[in-house]
């Protein structure tokens, strides 16, 4: 939403994790739902599956640099590691970040903050993840569905890779 609304990018690529894995499909689904609300669709060629690791981003960078897919204005990555691999490979191939392509990650890794350019990333609430894990465990043990009593979200850390200036 930030890259589209704040930075005005409409041609957006999404890079999620391995196809048919729950976490990758969930992240993709949430992304697609969000941008549909903004009236934007993503062409099938710009919905990409990776591996949540550097190599997934590197492969996408090669596909962009070699013209196998049309160059997006922004890439939303389902992990900071893929964003790091993507940025490093794009830069090595002569494509500037964020001037030519804006990049975001997901997870809030320290490496994303320390990288140059620093990576805009969504940092999940670790407390929330722990609560959800405990609820799933309790449900599995008791057979009675358990849900968190309070919702807690993460936060968006806007940095240089999307075109923002702050670290």
Short mmCIF file of C-alpha atoms in Angstrom, two decimals:
data_model
loop_
_atom_site.label_atom_id
_atom_site.label_comp_id
_atom_site.label_asym_id
_atom_site.label_seq_id
_atom_site.Cartn_x
_atom_site.Cartn_y
_atom_site.Cartn_z
CA UNK A 1 0.00 0.00 0.00
CA UNK A 2 2.84 2.41 0.90
CA UNK A 3 4.64 2.05 -2.44
CA UNK A 4 1.41 2.52 -4.37
CA UNK A 5 -0.20 5.33 -2.37
CA UNK A 6 2.83 7.26 -1.09
CA UNK A 7 5.20 6.73 -4.04
CA UNK A 8 2.62 6.46 -6.84
CA UNK A 9 3.89 3.18 -8.29
CA UNK A 10 1.23 1.21 -10.17
CA UNK A 11 3.19 -1.47 -12.06
CA UNK A 12 4.03 -3.69 -9.11
CA UNK A 13 5.58 -7.16 -9.00
CA UNK A 14 5.11 -9.45 -6.00
CA UNK A 15 7.71 -12.06 -5.04
CA UNK A 16 6.51 -14.57 -2.48
CA UNK A 17 7.91 -17.87 -1.23
CA UNK A 18 7.57 -21.40 -2.60
CA UNK A 19 4.36 -22.10 -4.50
CA UNK A 20 1.68 -24.02 -2.59
CA UNK A 21 3.22 -23.40 0.82
CA UNK A 22 0.79 -21.88 3.35
CA UNK A 23 2.89 -18.90 4.41
CA UNK A 24 3.80 -17.95 0.83
CA UNK A 25 0.22 -18.25 -0.39
CA UNK A 26 -1.09 -16.29 2.62
CA UNK A 27 1.35 -13.42 2.03
CA UNK A 28 0.45 -13.38 -1.67
CA UNK A 29 -3.28 -13.42 -0.94
CA UNK A 30 -3.05 -10.51 1.52
CA UNK A 31 -0.98 -8.49 -0.95
CA UNK A 32 -3.39 -9.11 -3.84
CA UNK A 33 -6.41 -8.25 -1.65
CA UNK A 34 -4.80 -5.00 -0.54
CA UNK A 35 -3.95 -3.76 -4.01
CA UNK A 36 -7.34 -4.77 -5.43
CA UNK A 37 -8.83 -2.35 -2.90
CA UNK A 38 -6.68 0.33 -4.55
CA UNK A 39 -8.02 -0.61 -7.99
CA UNK A 40 -4.78 -2.18 -9.20
CA UNK A 41 -4.29 -5.60 -10.75
CA UNK A 42 -1.03 -7.47 -11.11
CA UNK A 43 -0.41 -9.23 -14.43
CA UNK A 44 0.29 -12.96 -14.06
CA UNK A 45 3.91 -12.51 -15.20
CA UNK A 46 4.50 -10.19 -12.23
CA UNK A 47 3.26 -12.69 -9.63
CA UNK A 48 6.43 -14.61 -8.86
CA UNK A 49 7.33 -17.46 -6.55
CA UNK A 50 10.73 -17.65 -4.90
CA UNK A 51 12.24 -19.41 -1.93
CA UNK A 52 12.24 -16.81 0.89
CA UNK A 53 16.05 -16.77 0.47
CA UNK A 54 18.52 -14.58 -1.43
CA UNK A 55 18.42 -16.80 -4.51
CA UNK A 56 14.72 -16.10 -5.10
CA UNK A 57 15.45 -12.39 -5.40
CA UNK A 58 18.53 -13.00 -7.54
CA UNK A 59 16.52 -15.06 -10.03
CA UNK A 60 13.87 -12.35 -10.32
CA UNK A 61 16.58 -9.72 -10.83
CA UNK A 62 18.06 -11.75 -13.68
CA UNK A 63 14.60 -12.16 -15.25
CA UNK A 64 14.08 -8.39 -15.10
CA UNK A 65 17.59 -7.46 -16.31
CA UNK A 66 17.48 -9.98 -19.16
CA UNK A 67 14.02 -8.83 -20.28
CA UNK A 68 12.24 -12.13 -19.58
CA UNK A 69 9.60 -10.11 -17.75
CA UNK A 70 8.67 -6.47 -18.19
CA UNK A 71 10.36 -4.12 -15.75
CA UNK A 72 8.10 -3.28 -12.81
CA UNK A 73 8.15 0.07 -11.01
CA UNK A 74 8.29 -1.73 -7.66
CA UNK A 75 8.76 -5.23 -6.25
CA UNK A 76 7.10 -6.29 -3.01
CA UNK A 77 9.08 -9.21 -1.54
CA UNK A 78 7.69 -11.76 0.90
CA UNK A 79 10.97 -11.81 2.86
CA UNK A 80 13.86 -9.48 3.55
CA UNK A 81 16.31 -12.11 2.28
CA UNK A 82 14.68 -12.13 -1.16
CA UNK A 83 14.68 -8.30 -1.15
CA UNK A 84 18.41 -8.31 -0.32
CA UNK A 85 19.21 -10.78 -3.11
CA UNK A 86 17.05 -8.82 -5.55
CA UNK A 87 18.63 -5.45 -4.73
CA UNK A 88 22.21 -6.71 -4.83
CA UNK A 89 21.71 -8.47 -8.17
CA UNK A 90 19.79 -5.55 -9.73
CA UNK A 91 22.56 -3.14 -8.75
CA UNK A 92 25.23 -5.50 -10.12
CA UNK A 93 23.27 -5.57 -13.39
CA UNK A 94 23.13 -1.75 -13.63
CA UNK A 95 19.57 -1.22 -12.37
CA UNK A 96 19.32 1.40 -9.63
CA UNK A 97 17.31 0.96 -6.43
CA UNK A 98 15.13 2.92 -5.69
CA UNK A 99 15.53 5.21 -8.72
CA UNK A 100 14.63 2.56 -11.32
CA UNK A 101 12.78 0.00 -9.17
CA UNK A 102 11.48 0.42 -5.64
CA UNK A 103 11.85 -2.64 -3.38
CA UNK A 104 10.26 -3.69 -0.09
CA UNK A 105 10.78 -6.71 2.13
CA UNK A 106 9.02 -8.47 4.96
CA UNK A 107 10.26 -9.64 8.38
CA UNK A 108 12.18 -6.66 9.76
CA UNK A 109 15.60 -8.36 9.76
CA UNK A 110 18.59 -6.45 11.12
CA UNK A 111 20.37 -7.03 7.83
CA UNK A 112 17.62 -5.07 6.05
CA UNK A 113 18.30 -2.06 8.26
CA UNK A 114 22.06 -2.27 7.84
CA UNK A 115 22.04 -2.77 4.04
CA UNK A 116 22.74 0.02 1.59
CA UNK A 117 20.23 1.02 0.48
CA UNK A 118 18.41 0.23 3.73
CA UNK A 119 15.35 -1.90 2.99
CA UNK A 120 11.79 -0.82 3.64
CA UNK A 121 10.23 -3.76 5.43
CA UNK A 122 7.19 -4.81 7.38
CA UNK A 123 8.22 -6.06 10.81
CA UNK A 124 5.86 -8.64 12.23
CA UNK A 125 5.06 -8.50 15.93
CA UNK A 126 7.06 -11.30 17.57
CA UNK A 127 4.69 -11.17 20.54
CA UNK A 128 1.74 -11.75 18.22
CA UNK A 129 3.47 -14.72 16.58
CA UNK A 130 4.12 -16.23 20.02
CA UNK A 131 0.51 -15.76 21.09
CA UNK A 132 -0.78 -17.33 17.87
CA UNK A 133 1.59 -20.28 18.30
CA UNK A 134 0.41 -20.81 21.87
CA UNK A 135 -3.23 -20.69 20.74
CA UNK A 136 -2.59 -23.28 18.02
CA UNK A 137 -0.82 -25.53 20.51
CA UNK A 138 -3.67 -25.17 23.03
CA UNK A 139 -6.19 -25.99 20.30
CA UNK A 140 -4.20 -29.08 19.30
CA UNK A 141 -3.96 -30.28 22.90
CA UNK A 142 -7.53 -29.59 24.02
CA UNK A 143 -9.46 -29.93 20.77
CA UNK A 144 -11.20 -26.64 21.60
CA UNK A 145 -10.43 -23.69 19.37
CA UNK A 146 -8.37 -21.03 21.09
CA UNK A 147 -7.96 -17.52 19.68
CA UNK A 148 -5.98 -14.52 20.87
CA UNK A 149 -8.03 -12.11 22.99
CA UNK A 150 -6.28 -9.04 21.58
CA UNK A 151 -4.98 -8.25 18.12
CA UNK A 152 -1.49 -6.84 17.79
CA UNK A 153 0.05 -5.87 14.50
CA UNK A 154 3.55 -5.19 13.30
CA UNK A 155 4.93 -2.01 11.80
CA UNK A 156 6.18 -0.68 8.50
CA UNK A 157 9.79 0.52 8.60
CA UNK A 158 10.14 2.98 5.72
CA UNK A 159 13.70 3.24 4.47
CA UNK A 160 15.68 3.98 1.33
CA UNK A 161 14.78 1.01 -0.91
CA UNK A 162 11.25 2.31 -1.51
CA UNK A 163 12.40 5.88 -2.03
CA UNK A 164 12.01 7.14 1.53
CA UNK A 165 14.99 8.88 3.10
CA UNK A 166 14.90 7.77 6.73
CA UNK A 167 16.66 4.75 8.19
#
